[in-house]
C-alpha cells in the first residue's frame, strides 16, 4: 500500500510539472511580441505600457531564467499581479476559492447520492425502470449546463421567486441564506454528473449480478435484497469510481460555466472576467489552481480505487 | 473488403426515436446550409421600435430579440455558425486522433509511448479551462474555436483507434498484406483502417454533439463566437439577461441547442449499434 501511495503521488507531481510547463510555454508560442498580443493588439497600450507588461511577466529576460522564476514563484504561492487591478492574483483566488470548493463538494455529494441509488434501481429492476433511466439520463447529458441553469433561474427565481437568482451569502453570516444560494447551482452542476454515475452503476450492477457467486449466495438462503445490498452493490463500486475519475474534468469545466450562470462568487468568475479583459496573470493563476485541483482530485480517486480494489495497487 | 449491408441489424439499431433524431439532424444540417437563402430577414438588421415581439407576430414568426432582430433568422444563422465550428473541430480531431491511434497501435513500443503520452497530456486539463487559456492568448473567433476543440477532442478518436488497432494488427489479413510486402501506409489505410472504422464512424456524431456543447458553452460565456454574430450559446446568454422582460428568446434557443445535441448523440448510438456490434455488450 505504501509503495502504491508513493507511486501515485509521484505521478501526480510529474503531471503537475508537465501542466505548469505547458501553461508557461503556451504564452511563449504566441507569434511576435507576446506583450503586444496580450495587450489586445492595438488597443491603446503605449510603448511604456507594453514595456511594463514585458517586465511584469519577465519577458525581457532569457527563456530559461523566466521558466525557473515562474516555477519557483508558483511553488512559493506567487502568481503575479493582475494587469487590471494590480492586486496579487494569489490573494484574489484565495478569497474566492472556498465558494468554488463548496459548490463542487455539494454537487459531488448530490450526484453520488442521486446517481448510485437511481442506477442501482434500474440495474436491479431492468425493464421499464431501465428504459426510464436510460431516457432520463440521455436528456440530462444532452442539455447544456448553461441551459439548465438559465431555465432554473427562470423558474425558481424569476417566475416563482423561491430562490435567489445568484450570489452567495457566507455561511457564517446567514446559514439558511447560504444554503438557499448554494442549492440551484449545486443541483444544476450535479445533474449531468449524476446521470453518468447512474449509468455506470446500472452497467456495473448488471454485470456483477451475472457472477456465479451471486447465485451461490442466493442458494445459501440469503434474501435477494441482502445479496444485492451487501454484495452486488459493493462489488459494483469500482467501475463507478473509475468513471467518476474520468469525468472530473468535464465536471470542473461545467462548474466554470455554472458560476457564470448564477453569478456565483467563485474563482471561475475571476477566470472569465480575466479572459474577457485578457488579464493574463489572472487567467494563468486560475488555470494553474484548477489544473492542480484536477490532479489532486484524480489522485484521491486513484487512492480510493486502490483501497476499494487491492488488485489495482499492483499496476 | 466489400461488406454485405446487414439490413436486419440496421433496422434493429434504428428505433423510431433514433429515426426521429436522424430526421432532426438532417433538418438542422439543411437549415444551417440554407440559412442565407431561407432566412426571412437579415440576422443583424436591428429594428429597435419592434423589439421583444412575441411568437407568431406577422413578419416575425418567432418574434424579435432585444434589438428587434428577427429570432428565426438568428436561430438559422446560429445553427450555421455552431455546425461549422463543430464540424471543423470534429474533422481536425478525427484526422489527427485516428492518425495517432493507428501509428501507436500498429507500431507499438516508442511510437505508442510518444502518441499515447501526447494524448494523455491533453487529458491532464479540464477541457474548458484549456480552451479559455488559449482564447486569452489568441483571442476568440470561429477559427480559434475550431483549432482549440480540434485539439481537445483528439483523445476520444486516438484512444478508440489505438484500442481497435491493437485488436487487429496481428489478424491474418494484416499478416497477409505484410507477407505481400505491402508498404506500411497501404497496410494502415487498406487493411487496418476499414476494419476499425465502424466504431470511429459512430464516434463522429458523438464528437459533434460534444463540440456543439462546448462551443456553444464558450459562446454563452461570451468567449467563443462573439456578438453580434448569432450563435445559440450567445442567444441563450442574451435570453437569460432579458428573461424577466421576455423569456421567449431563452426558451427557443435552449430548445434548439438541446434537441440538436440530443439528436446527434442518439444518431451516434444508432450508428454504434449498427456498425460496431461488439460495443453492444460492453454498455
mmCIF file of N, CA, C and O in Angstrom, chain B residues 147-202:
data_model
loop_
_atom_site.group_PDB
_atom_site.id
_atom_site.type_symbol
_atom_site.label_atom_id
_atom_site.label_comp_id
_atom_site.label_asym_id
_atom_site.label_seq_id
_atom_site.Cartn_x
_atom_site.Cartn_y
_atom_site.Cartn_z
ATOM 1 N N UNK B 147 -9.712 25.229 -33.905
ATOM 2 C CA UNK B 147 -8.404 24.689 -33.548
ATOM 3 C C UNK B 147 -8.416 24.134 -32.112
ATOM 4 O O UNK B 147 -8.002 23.001 -31.862
ATOM 5 N N UNK B 148 -8.938 24.931 -31.177
ATOM 6 C CA UNK B 148 -8.948 24.502 -29.772
ATOM 7 C C UNK B 148 -9.706 23.198 -29.614
ATOM 8 O O UNK B 148 -9.207 22.228 -29.030
ATOM 9 N N UNK B 149 -10.935 23.172 -30.131
ATOM 10 C CA UNK B 149 -11.744 21.978 -29.902
ATOM 11 C C UNK B 149 -11.219 20.803 -30.717
ATOM 12 O O UNK B 149 -11.332 19.654 -30.292
ATOM 13 N N UNK B 150 -10.629 21.097 -31.875
ATOM 14 C CA UNK B 150 -9.991 20.035 -32.640
ATOM 15 C C UNK B 150 -8.936 19.327 -31.802
ATOM 16 O O UNK B 150 -8.847 18.103 -31.792
ATOM 17 N N UNK B 151 -8.142 20.117 -31.061
ATOM 18 C CA UNK B 151 -7.122 19.527 -30.189
ATOM 19 C C UNK B 151 -7.769 18.784 -29.023
ATOM 20 O O UNK B 151 -7.389 17.661 -28.687
ATOM 21 N N UNK B 152 -8.784 19.405 -28.414
ATOM 22 C CA UNK B 152 -9.395 18.832 -27.207
ATOM 23 C C UNK B 152 -10.049 17.483 -27.471
ATOM 24 O O UNK B 152 -10.104 16.638 -26.582
ATOM 25 N N UNK B 153 -10.563 17.286 -28.695
ATOM 26 C CA UNK B 153 -11.290 16.043 -28.959
ATOM 27 C C UNK B 153 -10.408 14.971 -29.607
ATOM 28 O O UNK B 153 -10.895 13.914 -29.993
ATOM 29 N N UNK B 154 -9.110 15.228 -29.729
ATOM 30 C CA UNK B 154 -8.198 14.197 -30.252
ATOM 31 C C UNK B 154 -8.256 12.911 -29.416
ATOM 32 O O UNK B 154 -8.353 11.821 -29.973
ATOM 33 N N UNK B 155 -8.199 13.009 -28.065
ATOM 34 C CA UNK B 155 -8.101 11.767 -27.276
ATOM 35 C C UNK B 155 -9.194 10.752 -27.568
ATOM 36 O O UNK B 155 -8.906 9.550 -27.649
ATOM 37 N N UNK B 156 -10.447 11.209 -27.747
ATOM 38 C CA UNK B 156 -11.532 10.256 -27.988
ATOM 39 C C UNK B 156 -11.210 9.384 -29.195
ATOM 40 O O UNK B 156 -11.296 8.151 -29.137
ATOM 41 N N UNK B 157 -10.811 10.023 -30.310
ATOM 42 C CA UNK B 157 -10.507 9.266 -31.531
ATOM 43 C C UNK B 157 -9.225 8.459 -31.377
ATOM 44 O O UNK B 157 -9.146 7.304 -31.801
ATOM 45 N N UNK B 158 -8.207 9.064 -30.783
ATOM 46 C CA UNK B 158 -6.909 8.392 -30.693
ATOM 47 C C UNK B 158 -7.030 7.114 -29.863
ATOM 48 O O UNK B 158 -6.551 6.051 -30.267
ATOM 49 N N UNK B 159 -7.697 7.203 -28.708
ATOM 50 C CA UNK B 159 -7.794 6.035 -27.834
ATOM 51 C C UNK B 159 -8.624 4.928 -28.467
ATOM 52 O O UNK B 159 -8.283 3.756 -28.392
ATOM 53 N N UNK B 160 -9.722 5.334 -29.102
ATOM 54 C CA UNK B 160 -10.590 4.358 -29.760
ATOM 55 C C UNK B 160 -9.827 3.637 -30.873
ATOM 56 O O UNK B 160 -9.817 2.402 -30.955
ATOM 57 N N UNK B 161 -9.166 4.412 -31.740
ATOM 58 C CA UNK B 161 -8.417 3.818 -32.845
ATOM 59 C C UNK B 161 -7.299 2.930 -32.324
ATOM 60 O O UNK B 161 -7.072 1.830 -32.828
ATOM 61 N N UNK B 162 -6.611 3.426 -31.294
ATOM 62 C CA UNK B 162 -5.500 2.679 -30.716
ATOM 63 C C UNK B 162 -5.974 1.301 -30.241
ATOM 64 O O UNK B 162 -5.398 0.271 -30.607
ATOM 65 N N UNK B 163 -7.043 1.299 -29.449
ATOM 66 C CA UNK B 163 -7.549 0.044 -28.907
ATOM 67 C C UNK B 163 -7.946 -0.936 -29.999
ATOM 68 O O UNK B 163 -7.615 -2.119 -29.956
ATOM 69 N N UNK B 164 -8.646 -0.398 -31.019
ATOM 70 C CA UNK B 164 -9.132 -1.262 -32.092
ATOM 71 C C UNK B 164 -7.974 -1.780 -32.954
ATOM 72 O O UNK B 164 -7.987 -2.924 -33.410
ATOM 73 N N UNK B 165 -6.978 -0.909 -33.176
ATOM 74 C CA UNK B 165 -5.837 -1.302 -33.996
ATOM 75 C C UNK B 165 -5.058 -2.433 -33.320
ATOM 76 O O UNK B 165 -4.637 -3.395 -33.960
ATOM 77 N N UNK B 166 -4.885 -2.301 -31.990
ATOM 78 C CA UNK B 166 -4.217 -3.371 -31.249
ATOM 79 C C UNK B 166 -4.905 -4.710 -31.512
ATOM 80 O O UNK B 166 -4.254 -5.732 -31.669
ATOM 81 N N UNK B 167 -6.256 -4.644 -31.582
ATOM 82 C CA UNK B 167 -7.031 -5.864 -31.740
ATOM 83 C C UNK B 167 -6.831 -6.544 -33.090
ATOM 84 O O UNK B 167 -6.968 -7.750 -33.201
ATOM 85 N N UNK B 168 -6.534 -5.756 -34.144
ATOM 86 C CA UNK B 168 -6.474 -6.373 -35.476
ATOM 87 C C UNK B 168 -5.067 -6.417 -36.066
ATOM 88 O O UNK B 168 -4.872 -6.961 -37.141
ATOM 89 N N UNK B 169 -4.078 -5.865 -35.343
ATOM 90 C CA UNK B 169 -2.790 -5.725 -36.024
ATOM 91 C C UNK B 169 -2.128 -7.066 -36.331
ATOM 92 O O UNK B 169 -1.302 -7.153 -37.223
ATOM 93 N N UNK B 170 -2.489 -8.124 -35.571
ATOM 94 C CA UNK B 170 -1.912 -9.411 -35.948
ATOM 95 C C UNK B 170 -2.946 -10.343 -36.567
ATOM 96 O O UNK B 170 -2.765 -11.558 -36.570
ATOM 97 N N UNK B 171 -4.053 -9.769 -37.068
ATOM 98 C CA UNK B 171 -5.037 -10.584 -37.771
ATOM 99 C C UNK B 171 -4.431 -11.141 -39.058
ATOM 100 O O UNK B 171 -3.463 -10.585 -39.573
ATOM 101 N N UNK B 172 -5.037 -12.239 -39.564
ATOM 102 C CA UNK B 172 -4.445 -12.902 -40.735
ATOM 103 C C UNK B 172 -4.342 -11.988 -41.945
ATOM 104 O O UNK B 172 -3.342 -12.000 -42.663
ATOM 105 N N UNK B 173 -5.390 -11.171 -42.168
ATOM 106 C CA UNK B 173 -5.343 -10.353 -43.384
ATOM 107 C C UNK B 173 -4.273 -9.278 -43.295
ATOM 108 O O UNK B 173 -3.752 -8.822 -44.306
ATOM 109 N N UNK B 174 -3.917 -8.878 -42.066
ATOM 110 C CA UNK B 174 -2.820 -7.916 -41.933
ATOM 111 C C UNK B 174 -1.497 -8.628 -42.184
ATOM 112 O O UNK B 174 -0.614 -8.128 -42.899
ATOM 113 N N UNK B 175 -1.363 -9.840 -41.595
ATOM 114 C CA UNK B 175 -0.171 -10.652 -41.845
ATOM 115 C C UNK B 175 -0.001 -10.891 -43.346
ATOM 116 O O UNK B 175 1.101 -10.801 -43.892
ATOM 117 N N UNK B 176 -1.139 -11.179 -44.006
ATOM 118 C CA UNK B 176 -1.091 -11.466 -45.440
ATOM 119 C C UNK B 176 -0.570 -10.258 -46.212
ATOM 120 O O UNK B 176 0.303 -10.373 -47.068
ATOM 121 N N UNK B 177 -1.117 -9.069 -45.859
ATOM 122 C CA UNK B 177 -0.672 -7.855 -46.542
ATOM 123 C C UNK B 177 0.824 -7.657 -46.339
ATOM 124 O O UNK B 177 1.551 -7.274 -47.251
ATOM 125 N N UNK B 178 1.276 -7.961 -45.097
ATOM 126 C CA UNK B 178 2.699 -7.787 -44.807
ATOM 127 C C UNK B 178 3.526 -8.797 -45.620
ATOM 128 O O UNK B 178 4.585 -8.476 -46.129
ATOM 129 N N UNK B 179 2.998 -10.020 -45.742
ATOM 130 C CA UNK B 179 3.707 -11.051 -46.487
ATOM 131 C C UNK B 179 3.857 -10.668 -47.951
ATOM 132 O O UNK B 179 4.834 -11.015 -48.613
ATOM 133 N N UNK B 180 2.883 -9.928 -48.467
ATOM 134 C CA UNK B 180 2.957 -9.452 -49.854
ATOM 135 C C UNK B 180 3.869 -8.246 -49.977
ATOM 136 O O UNK B 180 3.921 -7.592 -51.017
ATOM 137 N N UNK B 181 4.515 -7.871 -48.860
ATOM 138 C CA UNK B 181 5.419 -6.727 -48.824
ATOM 139 C C UNK B 181 4.708 -5.430 -49.185
ATOM 140 O O UNK B 181 5.259 -4.560 -49.846
ATOM 141 N N UNK B 182 3.456 -5.306 -48.746
ATOM 142 C CA UNK B 182 2.748 -4.045 -48.973
ATOM 143 C C UNK B 182 3.406 -2.956 -48.133
ATOM 144 O O UNK B 182 3.836 -3.212 -47.016
ATOM 145 N N UNK B 183 3.508 -1.743 -48.694
ATOM 146 C CA UNK B 183 4.090 -0.648 -47.912
ATOM 147 C C UNK B 183 3.245 -0.386 -46.662
ATOM 148 O O UNK B 183 2.020 -0.586 -46.692
ATOM 149 N N UNK B 184 3.898 0.085 -45.577
ATOM 150 C CA UNK B 184 3.195 0.272 -44.305
ATOM 151 C C UNK B 184 1.964 1.165 -44.451
ATOM 152 O O UNK B 184 0.911 0.893 -43.889
ATOM 153 N N UNK B 185 2.130 2.231 -45.239
ATOM 154 C CA UNK B 185 0.998 3.141 -45.430
ATOM 155 C C UNK B 185 -0.206 2.422 -46.010
ATOM 156 O O UNK B 185 -1.338 2.642 -45.591
ATOM 157 N N UNK B 186 0.054 1.540 -46.957
ATOM 158 C CA UNK B 186 -1.035 0.795 -47.589
ATOM 159 C C UNK B 186 -1.674 -0.150 -46.577
ATOM 160 O O UNK B 186 -2.895 -0.278 -46.509
ATOM 161 N N UNK B 187 -0.839 -0.811 -45.749
ATOM 162 C CA UNK B 187 -1.390 -1.715 -44.731
ATOM 163 C C UNK B 187 -2.312 -0.943 -43.800
ATOM 164 O O UNK B 187 -3.434 -1.354 -43.517
ATOM 165 N N UNK B 188 -1.815 0.218 -43.343
ATOM 166 C CA UNK B 188 -2.618 1.001 -42.400
ATOM 167 C C UNK B 188 -3.926 1.457 -43.038
ATOM 168 O O UNK B 188 -4.990 1.364 -42.442
ATOM 169 N N UNK B 189 -3.826 1.945 -44.280
ATOM 170 C CA UNK B 189 -5.002 2.564 -44.899
ATOM 171 C C UNK B 189 -5.975 1.538 -45.467
ATOM 172 O O UNK B 189 -7.182 1.736 -45.420
ATOM 173 N N UNK B 190 -5.449 0.423 -46.001
ATOM 174 C CA UNK B 190 -6.331 -0.506 -46.705
ATOM 175 C C UNK B 190 -6.691 -1.732 -45.886
ATOM 176 O O UNK B 190 -7.767 -2.303 -46.050
ATOM 177 N N UNK B 191 -5.772 -2.174 -45.003
ATOM 178 C CA UNK B 191 -6.065 -3.392 -44.252
ATOM 179 C C UNK B 191 -6.603 -3.081 -42.862
ATOM 180 O O UNK B 191 -7.530 -3.735 -42.395
ATOM 181 N N UNK B 192 -6.044 -2.076 -42.192
ATOM 182 C CA UNK B 192 -6.443 -1.840 -40.802
ATOM 183 C C UNK B 192 -7.601 -0.853 -40.710
ATOM 184 O O UNK B 192 -8.628 -1.140 -40.119
ATOM 185 N N UNK B 193 -7.448 0.312 -41.329
ATOM 186 C CA UNK B 193 -8.452 1.372 -41.157
ATOM 187 C C UNK B 193 -9.884 0.910 -41.470
ATOM 188 O O UNK B 193 -10.792 1.142 -40.673
ATOM 189 N N UNK B 194 -10.112 0.211 -42.617
ATOM 190 C CA UNK B 194 -11.501 -0.190 -42.900
ATOM 191 C C UNK B 194 -12.064 -1.123 -41.831
ATOM 192 O O UNK B 194 -13.258 -1.126 -41.581
ATOM 193 N N UNK B 195 -11.205 -1.880 -41.174
ATOM 194 C CA UNK B 195 -11.700 -2.837 -40.201
ATOM 195 C C UNK B 195 -11.871 -2.253 -38.810
ATOM 196 O O UNK B 195 -12.378 -2.922 -37.917
ATOM 197 N N UNK B 196 -11.405 -1.021 -38.602
ATOM 198 C CA UNK B 196 -11.651 -0.390 -37.311
ATOM 199 C C UNK B 196 -12.604 0.799 -37.473
ATOM 200 O O UNK B 196 -12.898 1.505 -36.519
ATOM 201 N N UNK B 197 -13.089 1.011 -38.706
ATOM 202 C CA UNK B 197 -13.803 2.257 -38.983
ATOM 203 C C UNK B 197 -15.200 2.314 -38.378
ATOM 204 O O UNK B 197 -15.709 3.391 -38.121
ATOM 205 N N UNK B 198 -15.821 1.150 -38.102
ATOM 206 C CA UNK B 198 -17.188 1.156 -37.581
ATOM 207 C C UNK B 198 -17.328 2.011 -36.340
ATOM 208 O O UNK B 198 -18.144 2.932 -36.280
ATOM 209 N N UNK B 199 -16.498 1.727 -35.356
ATOM 210 C CA UNK B 199 -16.565 2.462 -34.097
ATOM 211 C C UNK B 199 -16.239 3.938 -34.315
ATOM 212 O O UNK B 199 -16.792 4.812 -33.657
ATOM 213 N N UNK B 200 -15.320 4.207 -35.262
ATOM 214 C CA UNK B 200 -14.899 5.596 -35.500
ATOM 215 C C UNK B 200 -16.011 6.405 -36.136
ATOM 216 O O UNK B 200 -16.224 7.569 -35.790
ATOM 217 N N UNK B 201 -16.744 5.790 -37.074
ATOM 218 C CA UNK B 201 -17.865 6.487 -37.709
ATOM 219 C C UNK B 201 -18.917 6.814 -36.653
ATOM 220 O O UNK B 201 -19.477 7.906 -36.626
ATOM 221 N N UNK B 202 -19.154 5.859 -35.728
ATOM 222 C CA UNK B 202 -20.138 6.105 -34.677
ATOM 223 C C UNK B 202 -19.665 7.203 -33.729
ATOM 224 O O UNK B 202 -20.466 7.948 -33.168
#
